[in-house]
PDB file of C-alpha atoms in Angstrom:
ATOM      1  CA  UNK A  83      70.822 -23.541 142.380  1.00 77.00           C
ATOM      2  CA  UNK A  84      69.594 -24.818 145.778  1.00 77.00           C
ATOM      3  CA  UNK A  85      71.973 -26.077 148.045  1.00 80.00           C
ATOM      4  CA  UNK A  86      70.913 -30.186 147.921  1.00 84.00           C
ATOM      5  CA  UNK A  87      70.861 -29.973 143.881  1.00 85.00           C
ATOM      6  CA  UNK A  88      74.414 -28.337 144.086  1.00 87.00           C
ATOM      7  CA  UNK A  89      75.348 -31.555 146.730  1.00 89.00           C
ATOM      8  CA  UNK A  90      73.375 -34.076 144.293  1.00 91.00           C
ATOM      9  CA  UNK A  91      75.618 -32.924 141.261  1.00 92.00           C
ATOM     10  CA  UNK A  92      78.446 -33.332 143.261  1.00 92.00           C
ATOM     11  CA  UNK A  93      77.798 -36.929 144.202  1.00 93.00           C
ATOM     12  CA  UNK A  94      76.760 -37.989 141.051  1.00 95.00           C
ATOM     13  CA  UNK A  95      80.401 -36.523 139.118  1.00 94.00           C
ATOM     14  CA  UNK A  96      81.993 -38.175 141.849  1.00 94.00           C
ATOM     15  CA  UNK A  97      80.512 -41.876 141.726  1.00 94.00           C
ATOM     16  CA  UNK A  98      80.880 -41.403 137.787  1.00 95.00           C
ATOM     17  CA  UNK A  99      84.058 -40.786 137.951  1.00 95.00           C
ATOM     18  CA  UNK A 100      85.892 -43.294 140.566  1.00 95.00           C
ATOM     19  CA  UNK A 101      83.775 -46.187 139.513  1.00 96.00           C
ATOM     20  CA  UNK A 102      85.216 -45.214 135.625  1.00 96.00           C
ATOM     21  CA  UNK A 103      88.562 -45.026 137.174  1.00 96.00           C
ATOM     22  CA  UNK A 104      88.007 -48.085 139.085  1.00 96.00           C
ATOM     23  CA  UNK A 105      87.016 -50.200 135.801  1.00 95.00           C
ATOM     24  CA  UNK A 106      89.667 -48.106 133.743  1.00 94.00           C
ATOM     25  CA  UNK A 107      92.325 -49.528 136.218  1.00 93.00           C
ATOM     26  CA  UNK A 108      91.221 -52.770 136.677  1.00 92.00           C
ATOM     27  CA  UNK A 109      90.665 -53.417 132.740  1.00 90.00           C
ATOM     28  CA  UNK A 110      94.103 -52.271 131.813  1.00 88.00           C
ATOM     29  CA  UNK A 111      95.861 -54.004 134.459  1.00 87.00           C
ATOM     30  CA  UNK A 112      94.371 -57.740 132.822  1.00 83.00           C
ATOM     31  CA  UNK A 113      96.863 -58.043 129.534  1.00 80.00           C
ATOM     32  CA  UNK A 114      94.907 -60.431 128.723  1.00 80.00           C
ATOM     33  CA  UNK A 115      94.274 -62.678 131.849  1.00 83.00           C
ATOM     34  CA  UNK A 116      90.484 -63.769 132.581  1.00 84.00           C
ATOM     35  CA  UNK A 117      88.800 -60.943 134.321  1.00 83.00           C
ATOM     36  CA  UNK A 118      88.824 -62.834 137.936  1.00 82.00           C
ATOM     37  CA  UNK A 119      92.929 -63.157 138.157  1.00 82.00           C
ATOM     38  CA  UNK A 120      92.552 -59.128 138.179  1.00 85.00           C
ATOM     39  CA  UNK A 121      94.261 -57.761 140.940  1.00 88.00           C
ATOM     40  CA  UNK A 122      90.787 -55.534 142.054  1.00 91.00           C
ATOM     41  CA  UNK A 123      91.130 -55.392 145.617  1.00 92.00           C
ATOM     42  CA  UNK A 124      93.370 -52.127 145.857  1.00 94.00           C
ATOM     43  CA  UNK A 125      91.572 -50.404 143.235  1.00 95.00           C
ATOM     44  CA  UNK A 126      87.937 -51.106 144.828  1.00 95.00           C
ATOM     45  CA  UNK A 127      89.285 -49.681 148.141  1.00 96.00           C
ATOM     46  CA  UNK A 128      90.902 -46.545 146.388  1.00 96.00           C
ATOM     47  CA  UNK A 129      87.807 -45.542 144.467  1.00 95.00           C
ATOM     48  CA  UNK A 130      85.551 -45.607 147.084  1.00 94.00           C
ATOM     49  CA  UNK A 131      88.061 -44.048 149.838  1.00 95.00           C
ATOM     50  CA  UNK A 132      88.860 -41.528 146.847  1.00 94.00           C
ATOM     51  CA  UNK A 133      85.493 -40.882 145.865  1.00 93.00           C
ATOM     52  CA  UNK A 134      84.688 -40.294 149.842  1.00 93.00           C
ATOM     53  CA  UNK A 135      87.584 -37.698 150.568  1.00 94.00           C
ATOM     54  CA  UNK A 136      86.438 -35.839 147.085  1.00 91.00           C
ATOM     55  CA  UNK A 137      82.885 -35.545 147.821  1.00 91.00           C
ATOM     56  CA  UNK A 138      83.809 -33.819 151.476  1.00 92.00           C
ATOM     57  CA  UNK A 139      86.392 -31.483 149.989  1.00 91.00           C
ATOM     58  CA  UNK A 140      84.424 -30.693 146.633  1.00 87.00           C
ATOM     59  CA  UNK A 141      81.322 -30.318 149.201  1.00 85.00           C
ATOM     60  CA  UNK A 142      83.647 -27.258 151.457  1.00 87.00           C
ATOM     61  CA  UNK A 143      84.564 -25.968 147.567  1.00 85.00           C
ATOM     62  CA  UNK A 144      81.216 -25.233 146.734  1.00 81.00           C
ATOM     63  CA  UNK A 145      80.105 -24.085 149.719  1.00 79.00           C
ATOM     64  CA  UNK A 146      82.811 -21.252 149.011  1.00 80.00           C
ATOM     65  CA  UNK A 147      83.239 -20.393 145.437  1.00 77.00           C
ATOM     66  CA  UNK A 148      79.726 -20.993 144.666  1.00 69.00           C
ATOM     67  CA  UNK A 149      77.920 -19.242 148.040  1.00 66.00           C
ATOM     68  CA  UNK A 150      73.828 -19.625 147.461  1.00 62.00           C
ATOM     69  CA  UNK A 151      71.566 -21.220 149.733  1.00 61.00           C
ATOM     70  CA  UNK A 152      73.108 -23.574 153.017  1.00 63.00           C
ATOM     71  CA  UNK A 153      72.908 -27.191 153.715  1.00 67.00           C
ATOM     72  CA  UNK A 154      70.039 -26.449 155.891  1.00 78.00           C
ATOM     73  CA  UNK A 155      67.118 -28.589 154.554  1.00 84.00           C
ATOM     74  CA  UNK A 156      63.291 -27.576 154.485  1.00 88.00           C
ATOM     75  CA  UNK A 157      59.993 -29.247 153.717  1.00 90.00           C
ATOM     76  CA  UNK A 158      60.837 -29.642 150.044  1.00 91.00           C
ATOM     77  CA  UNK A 159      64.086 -30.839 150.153  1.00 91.00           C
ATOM     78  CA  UNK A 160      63.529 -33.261 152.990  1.00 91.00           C
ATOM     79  CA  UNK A 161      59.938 -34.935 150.281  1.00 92.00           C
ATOM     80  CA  UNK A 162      63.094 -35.158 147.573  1.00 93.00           C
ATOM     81  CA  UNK A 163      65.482 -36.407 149.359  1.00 92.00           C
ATOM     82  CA  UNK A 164      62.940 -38.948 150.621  1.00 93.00           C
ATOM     83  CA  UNK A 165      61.477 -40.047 146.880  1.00 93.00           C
ATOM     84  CA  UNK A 166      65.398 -39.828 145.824  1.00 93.00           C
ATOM     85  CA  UNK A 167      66.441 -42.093 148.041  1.00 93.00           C
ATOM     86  CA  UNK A 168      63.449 -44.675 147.685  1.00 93.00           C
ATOM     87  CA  UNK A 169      64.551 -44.663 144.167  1.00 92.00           C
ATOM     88  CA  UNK A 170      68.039 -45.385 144.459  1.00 91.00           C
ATOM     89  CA  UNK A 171      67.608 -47.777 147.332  1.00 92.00           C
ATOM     90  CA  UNK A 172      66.076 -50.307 144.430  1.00 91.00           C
ATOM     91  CA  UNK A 173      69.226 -51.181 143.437  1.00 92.00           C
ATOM     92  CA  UNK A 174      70.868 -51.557 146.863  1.00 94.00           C
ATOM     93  CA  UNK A 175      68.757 -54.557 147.295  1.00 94.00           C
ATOM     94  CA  UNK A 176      69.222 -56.042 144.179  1.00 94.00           C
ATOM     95  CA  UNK A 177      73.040 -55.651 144.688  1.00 95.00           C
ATOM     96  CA  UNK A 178      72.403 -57.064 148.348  1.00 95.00           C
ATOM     97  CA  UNK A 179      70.513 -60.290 146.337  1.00 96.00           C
ATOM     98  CA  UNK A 180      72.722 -60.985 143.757  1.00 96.00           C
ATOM     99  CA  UNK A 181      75.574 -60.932 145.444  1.00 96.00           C
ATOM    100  CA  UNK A 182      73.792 -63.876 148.049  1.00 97.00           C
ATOM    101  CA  UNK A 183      72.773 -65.259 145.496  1.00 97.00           C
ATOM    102  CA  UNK A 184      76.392 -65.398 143.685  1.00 96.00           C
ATOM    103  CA  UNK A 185      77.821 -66.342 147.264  1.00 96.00           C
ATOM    104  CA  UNK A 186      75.408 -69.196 147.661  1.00 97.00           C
ATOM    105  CA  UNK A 187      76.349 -70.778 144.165  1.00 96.00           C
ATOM    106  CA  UNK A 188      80.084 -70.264 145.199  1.00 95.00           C
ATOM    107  CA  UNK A 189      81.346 -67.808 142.802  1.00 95.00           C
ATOM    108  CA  UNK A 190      84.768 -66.347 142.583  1.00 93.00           C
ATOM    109  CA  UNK A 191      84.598 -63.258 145.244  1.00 93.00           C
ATOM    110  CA  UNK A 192      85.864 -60.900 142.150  1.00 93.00           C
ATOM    111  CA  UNK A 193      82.601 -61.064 141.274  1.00 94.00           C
ATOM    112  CA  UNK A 194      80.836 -60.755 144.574  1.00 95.00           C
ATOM    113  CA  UNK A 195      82.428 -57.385 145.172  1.00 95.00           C
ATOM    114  CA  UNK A 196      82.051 -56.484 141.721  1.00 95.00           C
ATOM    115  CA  UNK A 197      78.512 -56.786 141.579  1.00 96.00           C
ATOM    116  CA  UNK A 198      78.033 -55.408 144.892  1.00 96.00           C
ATOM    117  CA  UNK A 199      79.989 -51.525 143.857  1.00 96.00           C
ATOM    118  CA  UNK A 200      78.474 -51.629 140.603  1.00 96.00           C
ATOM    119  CA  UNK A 201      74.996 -51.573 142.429  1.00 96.00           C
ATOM    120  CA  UNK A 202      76.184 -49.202 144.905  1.00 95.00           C
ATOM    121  CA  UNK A 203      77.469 -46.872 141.921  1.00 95.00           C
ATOM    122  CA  UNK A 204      74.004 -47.751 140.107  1.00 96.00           C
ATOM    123  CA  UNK A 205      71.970 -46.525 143.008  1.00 96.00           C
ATOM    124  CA  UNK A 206      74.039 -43.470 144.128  1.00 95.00           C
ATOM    125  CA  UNK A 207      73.808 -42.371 140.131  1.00 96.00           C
ATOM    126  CA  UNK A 208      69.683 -42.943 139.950  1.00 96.00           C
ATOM    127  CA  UNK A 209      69.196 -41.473 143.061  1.00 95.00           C
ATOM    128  CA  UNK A 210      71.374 -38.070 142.441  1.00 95.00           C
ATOM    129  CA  UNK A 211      69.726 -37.924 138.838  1.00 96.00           C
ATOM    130  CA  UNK A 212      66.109 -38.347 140.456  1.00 95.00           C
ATOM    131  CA  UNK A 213      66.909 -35.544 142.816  1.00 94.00           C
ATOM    132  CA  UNK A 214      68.256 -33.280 140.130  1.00 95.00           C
ATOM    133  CA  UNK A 215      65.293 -33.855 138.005  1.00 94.00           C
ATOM    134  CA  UNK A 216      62.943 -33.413 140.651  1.00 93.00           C
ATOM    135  CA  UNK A 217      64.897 -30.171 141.351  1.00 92.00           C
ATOM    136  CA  UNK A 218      64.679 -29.065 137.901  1.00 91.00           C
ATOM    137  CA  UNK A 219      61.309 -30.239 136.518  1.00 89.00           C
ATOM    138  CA  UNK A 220      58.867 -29.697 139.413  1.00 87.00           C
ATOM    139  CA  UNK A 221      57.887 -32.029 142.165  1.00 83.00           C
ATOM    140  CA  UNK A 222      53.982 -32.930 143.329  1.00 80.00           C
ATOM    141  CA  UNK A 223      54.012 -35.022 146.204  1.00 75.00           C
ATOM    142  CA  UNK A 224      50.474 -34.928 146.256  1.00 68.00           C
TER     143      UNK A 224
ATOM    144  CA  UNK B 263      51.504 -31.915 136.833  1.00 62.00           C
ATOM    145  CA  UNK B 264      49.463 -30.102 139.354  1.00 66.00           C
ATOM    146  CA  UNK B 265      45.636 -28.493 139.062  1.00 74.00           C
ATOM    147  CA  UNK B 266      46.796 -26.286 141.907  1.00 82.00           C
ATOM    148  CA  UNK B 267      47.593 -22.321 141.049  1.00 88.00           C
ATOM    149  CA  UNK B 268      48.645 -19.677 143.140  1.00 92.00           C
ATOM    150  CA  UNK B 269      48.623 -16.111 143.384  1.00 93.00           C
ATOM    151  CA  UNK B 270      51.651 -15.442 145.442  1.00 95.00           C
ATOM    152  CA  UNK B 271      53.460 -13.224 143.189  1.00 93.00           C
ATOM    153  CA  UNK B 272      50.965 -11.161 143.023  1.00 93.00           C
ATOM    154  CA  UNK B 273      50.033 -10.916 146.587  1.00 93.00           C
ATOM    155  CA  UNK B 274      53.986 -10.283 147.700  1.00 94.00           C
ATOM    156  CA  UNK B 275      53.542  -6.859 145.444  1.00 92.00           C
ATOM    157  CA  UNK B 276      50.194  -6.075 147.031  1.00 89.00           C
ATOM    158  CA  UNK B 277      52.299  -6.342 150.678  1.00 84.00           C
ATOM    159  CA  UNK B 278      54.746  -3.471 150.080  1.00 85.00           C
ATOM    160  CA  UNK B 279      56.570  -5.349 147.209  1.00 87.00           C
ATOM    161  CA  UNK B 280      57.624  -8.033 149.690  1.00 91.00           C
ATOM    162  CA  UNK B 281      61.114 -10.163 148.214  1.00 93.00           C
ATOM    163  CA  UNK B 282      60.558 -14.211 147.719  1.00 94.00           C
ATOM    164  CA  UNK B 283      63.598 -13.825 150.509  1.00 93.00           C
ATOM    165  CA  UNK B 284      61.092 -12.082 152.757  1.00 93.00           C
ATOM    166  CA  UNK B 285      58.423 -14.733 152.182  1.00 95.00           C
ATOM    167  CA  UNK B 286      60.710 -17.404 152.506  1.00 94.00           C
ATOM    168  CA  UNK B 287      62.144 -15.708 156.040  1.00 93.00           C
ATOM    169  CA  UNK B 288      58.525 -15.925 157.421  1.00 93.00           C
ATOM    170  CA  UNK B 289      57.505 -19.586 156.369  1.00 94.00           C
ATOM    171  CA  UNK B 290      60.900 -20.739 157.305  1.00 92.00           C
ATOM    172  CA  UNK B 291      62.047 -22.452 153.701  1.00 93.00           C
ATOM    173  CA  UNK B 292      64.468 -21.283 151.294  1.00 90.00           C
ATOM    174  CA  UNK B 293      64.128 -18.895 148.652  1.00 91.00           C
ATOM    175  CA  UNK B 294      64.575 -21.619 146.159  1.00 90.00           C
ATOM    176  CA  UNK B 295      61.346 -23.434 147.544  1.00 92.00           C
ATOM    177  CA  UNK B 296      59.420 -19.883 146.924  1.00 95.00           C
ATOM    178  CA  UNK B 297      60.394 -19.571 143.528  1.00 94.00           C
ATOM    179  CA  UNK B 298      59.352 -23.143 142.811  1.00 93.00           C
ATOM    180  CA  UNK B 299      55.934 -22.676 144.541  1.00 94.00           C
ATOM    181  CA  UNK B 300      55.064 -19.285 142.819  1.00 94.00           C
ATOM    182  CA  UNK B 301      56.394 -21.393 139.310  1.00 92.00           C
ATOM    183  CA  UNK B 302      53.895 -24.401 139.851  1.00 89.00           C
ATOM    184  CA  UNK B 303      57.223 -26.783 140.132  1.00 90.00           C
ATOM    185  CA  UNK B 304      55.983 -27.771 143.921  1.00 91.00           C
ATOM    186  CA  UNK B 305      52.977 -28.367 145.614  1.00 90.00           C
ATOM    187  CA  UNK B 306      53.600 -27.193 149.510  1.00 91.00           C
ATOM    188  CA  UNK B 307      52.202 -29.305 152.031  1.00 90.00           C
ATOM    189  CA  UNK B 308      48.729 -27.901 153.748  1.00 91.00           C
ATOM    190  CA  UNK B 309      51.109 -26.899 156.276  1.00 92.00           C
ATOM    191  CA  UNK B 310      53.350 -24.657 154.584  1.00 93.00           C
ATOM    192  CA  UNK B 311      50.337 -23.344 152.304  1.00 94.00           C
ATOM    193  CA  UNK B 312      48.601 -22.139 155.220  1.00 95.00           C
ATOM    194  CA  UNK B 313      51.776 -20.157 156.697  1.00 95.00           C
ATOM    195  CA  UNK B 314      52.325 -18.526 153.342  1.00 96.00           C
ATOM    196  CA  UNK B 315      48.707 -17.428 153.857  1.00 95.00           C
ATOM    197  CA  UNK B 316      49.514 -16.260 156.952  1.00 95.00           C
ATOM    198  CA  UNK B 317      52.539 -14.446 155.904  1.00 94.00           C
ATOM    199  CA  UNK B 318      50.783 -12.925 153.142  1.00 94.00           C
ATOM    200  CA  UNK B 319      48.131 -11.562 155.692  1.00 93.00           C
ATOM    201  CA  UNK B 320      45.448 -13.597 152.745  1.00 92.00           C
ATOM    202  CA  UNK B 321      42.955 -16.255 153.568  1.00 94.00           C
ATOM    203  CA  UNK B 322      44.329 -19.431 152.338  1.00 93.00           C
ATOM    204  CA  UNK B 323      41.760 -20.003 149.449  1.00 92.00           C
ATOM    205  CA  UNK B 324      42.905 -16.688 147.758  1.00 92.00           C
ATOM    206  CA  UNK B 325      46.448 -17.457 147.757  1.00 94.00           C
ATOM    207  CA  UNK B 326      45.746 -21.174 146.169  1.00 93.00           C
ATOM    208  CA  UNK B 327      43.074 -22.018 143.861  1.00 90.00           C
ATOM    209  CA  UNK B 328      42.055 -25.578 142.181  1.00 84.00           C
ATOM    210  CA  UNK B 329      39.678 -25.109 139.251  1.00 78.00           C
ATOM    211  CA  UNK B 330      37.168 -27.692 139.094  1.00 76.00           C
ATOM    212  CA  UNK B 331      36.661 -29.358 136.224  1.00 66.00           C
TER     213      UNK B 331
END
């Protein structure tokens, strides 16, 4: 498995998994309050510091236990990475207008921040899966 | 799905049984990027196609091919 697919499955377990933590935590810590009097600040910051810290170390653990190719990129990598990234930059900027949107019509900043990590989880996970299927299935960029 | 085909598997053998390793050496791309060439998963830019040639010691049009039609 080439080094960048190894590094997209990697990121993708890893957004999976602290946003479902994140929504896990936040969820069970309502007892029944409305969603907006959750207490989602810590959380937010933990998953995404988390989620950092574990894609760097699980990034040195592959690297070791499962050696195969380096982090060295070349012509094909560099036209998936590209079409990957066009892909999952979609939803960056429809996180980046909703939330202005949300701002401008003065909603409660739980969901402002909400809508801004789910996009940011949306388009790390459709960019990582592009990448992999690229990987996996072929790739024609002409 | 690409029109393109390639005879680079076949060519490595004619050089001394050269490795996808050894090809991928001399163009200067990973092994992985060989394998997915010689499998029809990637179309190489004109670029790389013509250094594979050139590693292969093959004018370009006998390594790749595009049927018409």
């Amino acid at each position: 498995m080439p080094y960048q697919e190894k590094s997209a499955w990697i990121l993708l377990l890893a957004s999976l998994l602290s946003y479902g933590w994140y929504v896990t935590t936040v969820l069970g810590s309502l007892a029944g309050a409305p969603l907006q009097a959750a207490a989602y600040q810590a959380p937010l910051l933990w998953s995404i510091g988390v989620s950092l810290v574990a894609v760097i170390v699980l990034h040195i653990l592959a690297a070791i236990v499962v050696p195969g190719g380096t982090g060295k990129m070349d012509q094909r990598d560099r036209d998936i990475y590209r079409l990957s990234e066009y892909t999952g930059q979609s939803f960056v900027v429809i996180g980046a207008l909703a939330a202005m949107a949300m701002a401008l019509a003065a909603w409660h900043p739980f969901w402002i921040a909400n809508v801004i990590y789910l996009c940011f989880m949306l388009a790390a996970v459709l960019s990582t899966i592009t990448r992999i299927a690229l990987y996996r299935f072929g790739f024609h960029p002409w | 799905m690409t029109r393109i085909t390639n005879s680079i598997r076949t060519l490595r053998f004619a050089q001394g049984e050269m490795t996808q390793a050894d090809l991928a050496d001399q163009v200067g791309v990973s092994r992985q990027t060989i394998i997915a060439i010689e499998q029809g998963k990637y179309s190489p830019t004109l670029e790389m196609a013509f250094q594979i040639a050139r590693a292969l010691k093959t004018p370009l049009e006998d390594v790749f091919q595009f049927p018409q039609g």
